[in-house]
Amino acid sequence: MKKLAAAAAIGGAAVALALALLRRRLGRLRSDRGLAALLLALRGGVRYAGNAPRLFAAAGEHRERLRHDLALQTAEDVAATLGTMKGVLMKIGQMASYVDDGLPPGVRRTLSRLQDSVPPMSAELASGVVEDELGLPPDLAFARWDPQPIAAASIGQVHRAITLDGRAAAVKVQYPGIAETVAADLGNVSLLRRMLRVTAPSQDVDALIAELRDRVLEELDYRREADNQQLLAAYFDGHPTVHIPKIISELSARRVVTSELADGARFAELASWPQEERDLAAETIYRFVFRSLYEVHAFNGDPHPGNYLFHGGGRVTFLDFGLVKHFTTDELRPLMQMARHLCVNRDPEAFRRSMEDAGFLRPHAPLSTETIVDHLAVFYDTIREPGALTITEQYASAVVRRFFDVRSPVAAYVSIPRSYVILQRINLGLFAVLGKLSATADWRAIAEEIWPFVQGPASTPMGEAELAWRARNRAQVTMCGP
Amino acid sequence: MTAGPYAAAADLVARSAAAFVSGVPENPADDGLFGPGSVAWRVSTDLASPIAALRSLLMQALHPLAMAGVDQHSGWRRDPVGRLAATSAYLSTISFGERAAAERAAAEVRRIHEHVHGVDPVTGRPYAATDPALLLWVHAALVESGVAAGRLFGTPLSPQDGDRYVAEMVVAAELVGVPRHLVPANLAELGRYIASVRPELRCTPAARESMAYVLDPPGLDEDVAAIWQDIRDGAIAAVPGWAREMYGYGAPSLTEDRRTEIRQALGVLDAVFVGEPGVLEARQRLTLRVRAERPA
């Protein structure tokens, strides 16, 4: 874990602050995989994405209910609630809760408590922000506007509305003044620096703070999230099962982002659905993740159960694009090589070399290639052999355990290069979601469809439908990397 | 002097939080001594109140007789955190509790005070905790600290609100046994009173020792300790220069950046505080009552 932690340069700031904040529970965290989880998850382009329109049930995830009786009524209320580091701490707390599955329950509780302490905006206050951003008050900018927010977002809230051209929309509105408040707090960093030195003495403190500042400030501009959502919505347009709500650009700005409203069953409801339905939903999620990665060179880093809406027949709506990492071709190549050498060519030495090339494995580590494969191949277990395979919760937690296994003989030689950290959400998050669905599929066959170096035939009905979609789109879609 | 070792300050925040929560009623029958529209509520819930509390201790300890009473009777050395928490619980009850609860708490304090008397080893003077002069000093130091800490690090009171605050607080002094006519009722009277007591003030060994403890409590979690430096510097910056000189503390430089940093530390400490059980709910109860009071 030392190696992992040392590798995890970014997010140490967030971690340290989360640590300071949670100091009572932290005695544990420090020696616990939770810290490694935090460090990793927070590092390298990872932003908590809880501020996107998670509709309907969303509020229930972190808040029992929105406390309208305590609504913030003025910009001064916002400053009092989120000023003097509170907003910064909240963002950091959210970044930390992003690795939910790696955190002890006590820490999770405390983080959600921090969120609980921020009430929604009053109708008037929210309306004022919409007017500032869109030039018109909400009842003129929209045909209908629901003044009661339907969900909390980390630094804002989500309202339902009908656009003037009759589309149902979800409108996320940011707290007024929060960007300035947070920027001011992040402009005076001596306290932050001191706290970090206590908690993360081995880290490059100023680099951490700079990274933290960039990340938080970036997240305060909703236009970035809108761009990501638009990019992926364009790619998946017409997809047989993947649905991404379209951004309504003319009603989006820095502090307001409007997208089509989506409805559907929440993740928890899937428990009562037949297994075939759950398998189909899982297949769609799987295809979404790897199509995005290999074809759009983008990875939505938050495969959180709250970010899906289910419609049956495998159709899934994907929400929340606050945390999207873009990859260059050069960054993607080694990942493909690793999968290819291990799973397709079955060439362990080449697998080892590509891990070294990517920076995952220190060159000349005094380990046999067999040992390396033994310990790292668990991450590829679902795709090494063809055939139907069920991803169980046990498998998902075995992956997490292995990931944070400090005693592993390879631990000392493995690190996660910064640009790949977010991909660990596949190991830590995607498998957790698929495991909760006890999803069965021939994952290898699906992977072969998607792997650019295989481009295998359709292996399922959904695969057939995808082929048709791709054929239709090939002509018109021009994919652009970052 | 009963020199003994001081207990560690672990749980300082948790116990202060529990103390605060204990004073905020669930369904109060009345608004208590001050009520949601009062300046006293604003001061008690101000972000700067930890600095106000610390400043208040620094000032109170400079009265040799008041200090001797605490040092010799209150179990201060054995359980300093417990003693501070008891004070916090008392202040929370007086500030936010129902009138009857506030009166009960004050009666209990008066009862305890009856047993607190002795001779100050430094000045050789006898003291009694029931002495209105000592009680008044403790009261005045508290009230003045609320104003001073808010001015530097919190939400400053307007001169009118400052006067109102001092006047509102008179009842707190009366409750513990200070005749009303002796209690300053506006900022100017408060200032004159404090100046009048100044010749009696000095930093006794007991004061030095106990303030060294609260300014740098041993056994704090290191993360809280990092914040505590700022709270301490804030409190030292907020006491009058003559008080700093008695203690022999240097004047902390208070640049605009440093002030921001101290305010940030207060914010972080507050977030930690809100993380303690019941604090958020207690705050929300108070906020709702304040809202109900606000003109629509």
CSV table of C-alpha atoms in Angstrom, one decimal, chain A residues 16-17 19-26 30 67-74 77 84-86 89 110 113-114 116-117 184-186 188-192 194-195 198-199, chain B residues 11 13-14 47 221-224 226-227 229-230 256-258 260-261 263-268 270-272 274-281 283-285 287-288 291 294:
chain,number,residue,atom,x,y,z
A,16,ALA,CA,-5.8,14.9,3.8
A,17,LEU,CA,-8.6,17.3,4.3
A,19,LEU,CA,-8.9,13.0,6.9
A,20,ALA,CA,-8.6,16.1,9.0
A,21,LEU,CA,-12.3,16.4,8.8
A,22,LEU,CA,-13.0,12.9,9.8
A,23,ARG,CA,-10.1,12.7,12.2
A,24,ARG,CA,-11.9,10.7,14.8
A,25,ARG,CA,-12.6,7.8,12.4
A,26,LEU,CA,-9.3,8.2,10.8
A,30,ARG,CA,-4.7,5.6,7.9
A,67,ARG,CA,-35.0,20.4,4.0
A,68,HIS,CA,-37.1,23.1,2.3
A,69,ASP,CA,-37.9,24.5,5.7
A,70,LEU,CA,-34.2,25.4,6.0
A,71,ALA,CA,-33.8,26.6,2.5
A,72,LEU,CA,-31.0,29.1,1.8
A,73,GLN,CA,-32.8,32.4,1.0
A,74,THR,CA,-30.0,34.8,0.2
A,77,ASP,CA,-27.0,32.4,3.6
A,84,THR,CA,-14.8,29.7,5.1
A,85,MET,CA,-13.8,26.4,3.7
A,86,LYS,CA,-17.2,24.6,4.0
A,89,LEU,CA,-14.6,20.7,2.4
A,110,THR,CA,-19.7,11.4,8.3
A,113,ARG,CA,-23.6,14.2,7.2
A,114,LEU,CA,-21.5,17.0,5.8
A,116,ASP,CA,-26.8,17.0,5.0
A,117,SER,CA,-25.7,20.2,6.5
A,184,ALA,CA,-11.3,32.5,-2.6
A,185,ASP,CA,-10.7,29.7,-0.1
A,186,LEU,CA,-8.5,27.9,-2.6
A,188,ASN,CA,-5.3,31.2,0.4
A,189,VAL,CA,-3.8,27.8,0.9
A,190,SER,CA,-1.5,28.1,3.9
A,191,LEU,CA,-4.0,26.4,6.1
A,192,LEU,CA,-4.5,23.6,3.5
A,194,ARG,CA,-0.2,22.9,6.9
A,195,MET,CA,-3.0,20.4,7.2
A,198,VAL,CA,0.4,16.7,8.9
A,199,THR,CA,-1.6,14.2,7.1
B,11,ASP,CA,-12.2,14.4,23.0
B,13,VAL,CA,-14.3,18.7,20.4
B,14,ALA,CA,-16.6,15.7,20.9
B,47,LEU,CA,-18.2,31.1,13.5
B,221,ASP,CA,-5.6,14.5,17.5
B,222,GLU,CA,-2.9,15.9,15.3
B,223,ASP,CA,-5.2,17.1,12.6
B,224,VAL,CA,-7.2,19.1,15.2
B,226,ALA,CA,-3.0,21.8,13.4
B,227,ILE,CA,-6.1,23.8,13.4
B,229,GLN,CA,-2.7,26.7,16.4
B,230,ASP,CA,-4.9,29.1,14.4
B,256,GLU,CA,-5.1,40.0,5.9
B,257,ASP,CA,-3.9,36.5,4.7
B,258,ARG,CA,-3.4,35.4,8.3
B,260,THR,CA,-8.3,34.6,6.4
B,261,GLU,CA,-6.3,31.5,7.4
B,263,ARG,CA,-11.2,32.1,9.6
B,264,GLN,CA,-10.7,29.1,7.5
B,265,ALA,CA,-9.5,27.1,10.5
B,266,LEU,CA,-12.6,28.2,12.3
B,267,GLY,CA,-14.6,26.8,9.3
B,268,VAL,CA,-12.8,23.5,9.3
B,270,ASP,CA,-16.9,24.0,12.6
B,271,ALA,CA,-17.2,21.2,10.0
B,272,VAL,CA,-15.6,18.8,12.5
B,274,VAL,CA,-21.1,19.5,12.8
B,275,GLY,CA,-19.8,16.0,12.3
B,276,GLU,CA,-20.4,15.2,16.0
B,277,PRO,CA,-23.7,13.5,16.9
B,278,GLY,CA,-26.7,15.8,17.3
B,279,VAL,CA,-24.9,19.0,16.4
B,280,LEU,CA,-26.5,19.4,13.0
B,281,GLU,CA,-30.0,18.7,14.4
B,283,ARG,CA,-28.3,23.8,14.8
B,284,GLN,CA,-31.3,23.2,12.6
B,285,ARG,CA,-33.6,23.6,15.5
B,287,THR,CA,-32.1,28.0,12.6
B,288,LEU,CA,-35.8,27.2,12.3
B,291,ARG,CA,-36.4,31.9,10.6
B,294,ARG,CA,-37.5,36.9,10.9
